[in-house]
Amino acid sequence: MLDLVLKISLIAVTLSMLALLYRVIKGPSTPDRVIALDAIGINLVAVIALISMILKTSAFLEVILLVGILAFIGTVAFAKFLEKGEIIERDRNH
Amino acid sequence: MSLLHLAIIAPFLMAIFIPFLYKGFRRIHTGWFVLIVPILLFSYFLHFIPIVKGNETVTKTIRWIPSLNIELTAFVDGLGLLFALLITGIGSLVVLYSIFYLSKKKEQLHNFYVYLLLFMGAMLGVVLSDNLISLYMFWEFTSISSFLLIGYWYQRDGSRYGAQKSMLITVFGGLAMLGGFLLLYIMGGTFSIRELIGMADVLMSKSLFVPAMLLILLGAFTKSAQFPFHIWLPDAMEAPTPVSAYLHSATMVKAGLYLVARMSPIFAEHALWLWLVGSFGIFTMTWGSFNAVKQTDLKGILAFSTVSQLGLIMSLLGVGAAALHYKNMDENLFIVATVAAIFHLINHATFKGSLFMVVGIIDHETGTRDIRKLGGLMGLMPITFTIALIGSFSMAGLPPFNGFLSKEMFFTGMVRVLDMDFFSLDTWGILFPVLAWVGSIFTFLYSMVLFFKTFSGRLQQEKLERKPHEAPFGMLLPPIILASLVVIFGFFPNILTYNIIEPAVGAILPSLLKPGEHFVGHISFWHGFTVELFMTIGVITGGTLLYITYPKWKKVYTIIPEKLTLNSMYDRGLYWAETGSYQLTRTYMTGFIRTYLVYIFIFFIGITGVTLYVKDAFKLDTSNVAPIGSYEVVLALIVLAGSATILLAKSRLTSIIALGAIGYTVSLFFVLFRAPDLALTQLVIETVSVALFLLAFYHLPPLNRHERSVGFKLSNALISLGVGLIVTLVAISAHSNKLFDSIAKYYIENTHDKAGGENMVNVILVDFRGFDTMFEICVLGIAALGIYGMVKLRLTQGGKADEKK
């Protein structure tokens, strides 16, 4: 029973990832793509959680946390890049 | 280290001390110190005459590289001794001559004598080596020292050109010769010449026999300036005259003759040997003498004359090989050719050496060597005149000088070719005496030109730089000695017969000399009205007629256009080789990485594909395949979609994002295939590298920034499809061809028990295979340092740091 539920949810998450991927490819603007990528990252968290339940292992919990952090950092970096054109600003006075 | 070895390396040892002597005793001409060496060596080598006369040999061996059968074997027999005496004897005279020829103040004497001694030692090594490899070593030493000596006045263009030309040609031949030696070693299993001679019959049946012969002959022909390799010799006349006299008439150019003579016992039974050596020799003889006539430079005449005389000796050595086919005859008629070769070799060294020295004297005293400016020196330089008379008349083959005797014997040898009835010599053999006779006419002609244009006629004082007068006695002494030898050998040839010539001939034709017997004293009967005598009379009449009518038929020399001469062919060949390889390199070295990548990928496709096809290596085996789940299919589709996006994207930013998406999907694959550590690392690294891509993206130069999709090129598409296909095929075949189980079981069993860990991946990384990890850390460290260095350290082209700009 649980197995079936897991598979159904995995398919649902995968479909939403595909839809997000369509957004990444299609655009039209870069922020659209970045948002989609961020959402893919969060979906990835769900996928990994579901897979680790299917595989009956706790080895991937760190991966979930890491994806969360990276998706955040990545999105922030992109956002900063889109806004200022560079990620790490240099203090020109020094 | 025997005394014999010491004798061979004595010049090398002396060469070490020359610069000190030059610097230490500036008041004494360095040549006086040098002179001791060849004189001592000459008297030392004279002691061997009684030994070789008794048909005995002396062998002394030093083990050099025993594991490779390479030894320094010094071996003295008739042939080696003859050459050793020539080298040291004429060497002494040349050194004496050079003392008066080269100025103590103007010239860099230490260089000259170091090179000369180097050459002398090398030449002694060549003629006294029994081991092929040490012979080759000394052979190349002669090439190098000759190169240095020709380029002695390195400020002149002509010297450098001549040195380069002779170097290229002789080293080319030397390398070919090395190839021949190695083939001999492969066939015979030894580097020792005597042992190879012992197994000559076995060698002849081997398939490598003819290639070995051709390669060795190539070496001999280039060194001895045989047609068409003779072109370096006239250009080598840019060397100082003592060098020309020593190297380019008496010794080095005879190294090729020595090699042919030395190798005769191995190769001479083969028909090709007789034909190649004989016909190249006789043609070179005629060609050289024909060309010598048109030269206007005295040394030019002598250079072509040397070419011609070397051809003469070479042809005699070739024809002499016929003697081996009549082993059973009581009185072997064809030995005379070999005897003539050796006799003429000695004679040529004497008269040519003296003629070169005479030319040097004329050059020294008048300031020119051009026969159009010279004339009427007879009264002013009587001694030089006498020496030149003896030398050139001997060269022309006139009685009573030694050239006459050897020329008679040369004719005898050539006429007897008509008696040979094998190797289709009965049809083509007539060419030998005819060419010999024609060549001799021209020899007579240029000898007369050399002599009369210089010494007779009117003195053209206005064209000369200096007022001519007789040379100092020291300068005259060496040519006087040589000229008197010419006369002595002319009147008493038999002092040479049994002492030198017979042992040398015995070394060339070892199977014919039975102990206790003599080759009958051929040189003693030179009387009587024979065909040869009439040929000589014909030569004199013909030559005289041609000399008188020379202005009328001079145009013959312009028949061959400049473009078709061997020299211009050599020049153009060199030019083409240079520009051709430049052009070739330019066509494929475009400087674009994409071109090189195309080469690399095409080769990859070609080599792997052909190997797969030829070896029939492709194999599809599905027995070992895991079932495909739906997740994998979905993830693969995502990767496909991402790759397609990268290829088709219009903006670079899209590409970068798509690449990130692929990277994340790959990490998902890692999750699916149960590799948590890989997934973790992949995620972090993917994020960092996407950030780095963005960094690089921002810094792209403005010009290339306008965004457009990747252009389509069919060739690129084909190549990428090919690479993908090949990799897929290889992967499938590799997977289908598993030959044995993996060793993973060991790790599974021992991770906990032996290494005390639970995480197998990490245990492998830091424990079982920690060595790799260490160097991966090293790679990261280097990368980090490299990036820091590239960012911080900004050197301009001049090498100055401009960091803070």
Coordinates of C-alpha atoms in Angstrom, one line a residue, chain B residues 481-742:
Chain B
I481 CA 109.1 15.4 -50.0
L482 CA 105.9 14.4 -51.6
A483 CA 107.2 15.1 -55.1
S484 CA 110.4 13.2 -54.5
L485 CA 108.2 10.3 -53.4
V486 CA 106.3 10.6 -56.7
V487 CA 109.6 10.2 -58.5
I488 CA 110.9 7.5 -56.3
F489 CA 107.8 5.4 -56.6
G490 CA 107.9 6.1 -60.3
F491 CA 111.4 4.7 -60.7
F492 CA 111.4 2.1 -58.0
P493 CA 107.8 0.9 -57.6
N494 CA 108.9 -2.4 -56.1
I495 CA 109.9 -0.9 -52.8
L496 CA 106.2 -0.8 -52.3
T497 CA 105.2 -4.0 -53.9
Y498 CA 105.9 -6.6 -51.2
N499 CA 106.0 -4.2 -48.3
I500 CA 102.7 -2.5 -48.5
I501 CA 100.7 -3.3 -51.6
E502 CA 100.7 -7.0 -51.3
P503 CA 99.6 -7.2 -47.7
A504 CA 96.9 -4.7 -48.5
V505 CA 95.7 -6.7 -51.5
G506 CA 95.8 -9.7 -49.4
A507 CA 93.4 -8.0 -46.9
I508 CA 91.0 -7.2 -49.7
L509 CA 91.1 -10.6 -51.3
P510 CA 91.9 -12.8 -48.3
S511 CA 90.7 -16.0 -49.9
L512 CA 93.2 -15.7 -52.7
L513 CA 96.4 -15.3 -50.8
K514 CA 97.9 -18.6 -49.7
P515 CA 100.5 -18.5 -47.0
G516 CA 104.0 -18.3 -48.3
E517 CA 102.9 -17.4 -51.8
H518 CA 103.1 -14.0 -53.5
F519 CA 100.9 -12.3 -55.9
V520 CA 103.3 -12.3 -58.8
G521 CA 105.2 -9.0 -59.0
H522 CA 102.9 -7.3 -61.4
I523 CA 104.4 -3.9 -61.0
S524 CA 107.8 -5.0 -62.2
F525 CA 106.7 -5.8 -65.8
W526 CA 105.7 -2.5 -67.2
H527 CA 107.8 -2.9 -70.3
G528 CA 106.6 -4.1 -73.6
F529 CA 104.3 -3.0 -76.3
T530 CA 100.9 -3.8 -75.0
V531 CA 97.4 -2.4 -75.6
E532 CA 97.8 -0.2 -72.5
L533 CA 100.8 1.5 -74.0
F534 CA 98.9 2.4 -77.1
M535 CA 96.1 3.6 -75.1
T536 CA 98.4 5.9 -73.2
I537 CA 99.8 7.2 -76.5
G538 CA 96.2 7.8 -77.6
V539 CA 95.6 9.7 -74.3
I540 CA 98.6 12.0 -74.9
T541 CA 97.7 12.7 -78.5
G542 CA 94.0 13.2 -77.8
G543 CA 94.7 15.3 -74.8
T544 CA 97.1 17.5 -76.6
L545 CA 94.7 18.0 -79.5
L546 CA 91.9 18.9 -77.1
Y547 CA 94.2 21.3 -75.3
I548 CA 95.1 23.2 -78.4
T549 CA 91.5 23.4 -79.6
Y550 CA 90.0 24.1 -76.2
P551 CA 88.6 27.5 -77.0
K552 CA 86.6 26.0 -80.0
W553 CA 84.8 23.3 -78.1
K554 CA 84.4 25.2 -74.8
K555 CA 80.7 25.6 -75.5
V556 CA 80.1 21.9 -74.6
Y557 CA 80.0 22.9 -71.0
T558 CA 77.1 25.2 -71.5
I559 CA 75.0 22.4 -73.0
I560 CA 73.7 21.3 -69.7
P561 CA 71.5 24.2 -68.5
E562 CA 72.3 25.6 -65.0
K563 CA 69.0 24.3 -63.8
L564 CA 69.9 20.7 -64.4
T565 CA 73.2 20.7 -62.8
L566 CA 73.6 18.6 -59.7
N567 CA 74.5 21.6 -57.5
S568 CA 71.4 23.6 -58.4
M569 CA 69.3 20.4 -57.9
Y570 CA 70.8 20.0 -54.5
D571 CA 70.1 23.7 -53.7
R572 CA 66.6 23.5 -54.9
G573 CA 66.1 20.2 -53.1
L574 CA 67.2 21.8 -49.9
Y575 CA 65.0 24.8 -50.6
W576 CA 62.0 22.6 -51.4
A577 CA 62.5 20.5 -48.4
E578 CA 62.5 23.7 -46.3
T579 CA 59.6 25.5 -47.9
G580 CA 57.7 22.3 -48.5
S581 CA 57.8 21.3 -44.9
Y582 CA 57.0 24.8 -43.9
Q583 CA 54.0 24.8 -46.2
L584 CA 53.0 21.4 -45.0
T585 CA 53.2 22.5 -41.4
R586 CA 51.2 25.6 -42.2
T587 CA 48.4 23.6 -43.8
Y588 CA 47.6 21.6 -40.7
M589 CA 49.0 23.7 -37.9
T590 CA 46.2 26.3 -38.1
G591 CA 46.5 27.7 -34.6
F592 CA 42.8 27.0 -33.9
I593 CA 42.0 24.6 -31.2
R594 CA 38.9 23.5 -33.0
T595 CA 40.9 22.2 -35.9
Y596 CA 43.1 20.2 -33.6
L597 CA 40.1 18.8 -31.8
V598 CA 38.7 17.8 -35.2
Y599 CA 42.0 15.9 -35.9
I600 CA 41.9 14.3 -32.4
F601 CA 38.3 13.2 -32.8
I602 CA 38.7 11.9 -36.3
F603 CA 41.7 9.9 -35.3
F604 CA 39.8 8.6 -32.3
I605 CA 36.8 7.6 -34.5
G606 CA 39.1 6.1 -37.1
I607 CA 41.4 4.1 -34.9
T608 CA 38.7 2.8 -32.6
G609 CA 36.2 2.2 -35.3
V610 CA 38.7 0.4 -37.5
T611 CA 39.9 -1.7 -34.6
L612 CA 36.4 -2.6 -33.7
Y613 CA 35.7 -3.6 -37.3
V614 CA 38.9 -5.4 -38.1
K615 CA 39.1 -7.3 -34.8
D616 CA 35.3 -8.0 -35.0
A617 CA 35.2 -6.8 -31.5
F618 CA 31.6 -5.6 -31.2
K619 CA 29.5 -7.9 -29.1
L620 CA 26.1 -7.5 -27.7
D621 CA 25.3 -9.7 -24.7
T622 CA 22.1 -9.0 -22.7
S623 CA 22.5 -11.8 -20.2
N624 CA 24.1 -9.5 -17.7
V625 CA 21.7 -6.5 -17.9
A626 CA 19.7 -5.2 -15.0
P627 CA 16.0 -4.4 -15.5
I628 CA 15.2 -0.8 -16.5
G629 CA 13.0 1.0 -14.1
S630 CA 10.7 3.9 -14.9
Y631 CA 12.7 6.4 -12.8
E632 CA 15.8 5.9 -14.9
V633 CA 13.9 6.4 -18.1
V634 CA 12.5 9.7 -16.8
L635 CA 15.9 10.9 -15.6
A636 CA 17.5 9.9 -18.9
L637 CA 14.8 11.9 -20.7
I638 CA 15.6 14.9 -18.5
V639 CA 19.3 14.6 -19.3
L640 CA 18.5 14.3 -23.0
A641 CA 16.3 17.4 -22.9
G642 CA 19.0 19.3 -21.0
S643 CA 21.7 18.3 -23.6
A644 CA 19.4 19.3 -26.4
T645 CA 18.8 22.7 -24.8
I646 CA 22.6 23.3 -24.4
L647 CA 23.1 22.6 -28.1
L648 CA 20.2 24.6 -29.4
A649 CA 20.1 27.5 -26.8
K650 CA 20.3 31.0 -28.2
S651 CA 21.8 32.5 -25.1
R652 CA 24.7 31.3 -23.1
L653 CA 22.9 31.8 -19.9
T654 CA 20.3 29.3 -21.0
S655 CA 23.1 26.9 -21.7
I656 CA 24.6 27.4 -18.3
I657 CA 21.3 26.8 -16.5
A658 CA 20.6 23.7 -18.6
L659 CA 24.1 22.4 -17.7
G660 CA 23.2 22.9 -14.1
A661 CA 20.0 21.0 -14.6
I662 CA 21.9 18.1 -16.1
G663 CA 24.4 18.2 -13.2
Y664 CA 21.6 18.0 -10.7
T665 CA 19.9 15.2 -12.6
V666 CA 23.1 13.3 -12.6
S667 CA 23.2 13.6 -8.9
L668 CA 19.7 12.2 -8.9
F669 CA 21.1 9.3 -10.9
F670 CA 23.6 8.8 -8.1
V671 CA 20.8 8.8 -5.6
L672 CA 18.9 6.2 -7.6
F673 CA 22.0 4.0 -8.0
R674 CA 22.6 4.3 -4.3
A675 CA 25.7 6.4 -4.2
P676 CA 25.1 9.0 -1.5
D677 CA 28.7 10.3 -1.3
L678 CA 28.8 10.8 -5.0
A679 CA 25.5 12.6 -5.0
L680 CA 26.6 14.9 -2.2
T681 CA 29.8 15.8 -3.9
Q682 CA 28.2 16.1 -7.3
L683 CA 25.6 18.6 -6.0
V684 CA 28.2 20.8 -4.4
I685 CA 30.6 20.7 -7.3
E686 CA 27.8 21.4 -9.8
T687 CA 26.7 24.4 -7.9
V688 CA 30.2 25.8 -7.6
S689 CA 31.0 25.2 -11.3
V690 CA 27.7 26.8 -12.4
A691 CA 28.7 29.8 -10.3
L692 CA 32.1 29.8 -12.0
F693 CA 30.5 29.6 -15.4
L694 CA 28.5 32.6 -14.5
L695 CA 31.6 34.4 -13.4
A696 CA 33.3 33.6 -16.7
F697 CA 30.2 34.6 -18.6
Y698 CA 30.3 38.0 -17.2
H699 CA 33.9 38.6 -18.2
L700 CA 33.5 37.6 -21.8
P701 CA 34.8 40.4 -24.0
P702 CA 32.1 42.7 -25.4
L703 CA 32.7 41.8 -29.0
N704 CA 31.7 38.2 -28.6
R705 CA 28.9 39.0 -26.3
H706 CA 26.1 39.4 -28.7
E707 CA 24.3 36.2 -28.4
R708 CA 23.5 33.7 -31.1
S709 CA 23.0 30.1 -31.4
V710 CA 25.8 27.7 -32.2
G711 CA 26.2 27.6 -36.0
F712 CA 25.5 24.4 -37.7
K713 CA 28.3 22.6 -39.5
L714 CA 27.7 19.2 -41.1
S715 CA 31.3 18.0 -40.5
N716 CA 31.1 18.9 -36.8
A717 CA 27.7 17.2 -36.5
L718 CA 29.1 14.1 -38.2
I719 CA 32.2 14.0 -36.0
S720 CA 30.2 14.4 -32.8
L721 CA 27.7 11.7 -33.9
G722 CA 30.7 9.5 -34.8
V723 CA 32.3 10.0 -31.4
G724 CA 29.0 9.3 -29.6
L725 CA 28.4 6.2 -31.6
I726 CA 31.9 4.8 -31.1
V727 CA 31.8 5.5 -27.4
T728 CA 28.4 3.8 -27.1
L729 CA 29.6 0.8 -29.1
V730 CA 32.7 0.4 -27.1
A731 CA 30.8 0.7 -23.8
I732 CA 28.3 -1.9 -25.0
S733 CA 31.0 -4.3 -26.1
A734 CA 33.0 -3.8 -23.0
H735 CA 30.0 -4.6 -20.9
S736 CA 29.3 -7.6 -23.0
N737 CA 32.8 -8.9 -22.7
K738 CA 33.3 -9.3 -19.0
L739 CA 36.0 -11.8 -18.5
F740 CA 36.2 -12.1 -14.8
D741 CA 34.4 -10.9 -11.6
S742 CA 35.1 -7.7 -9.9

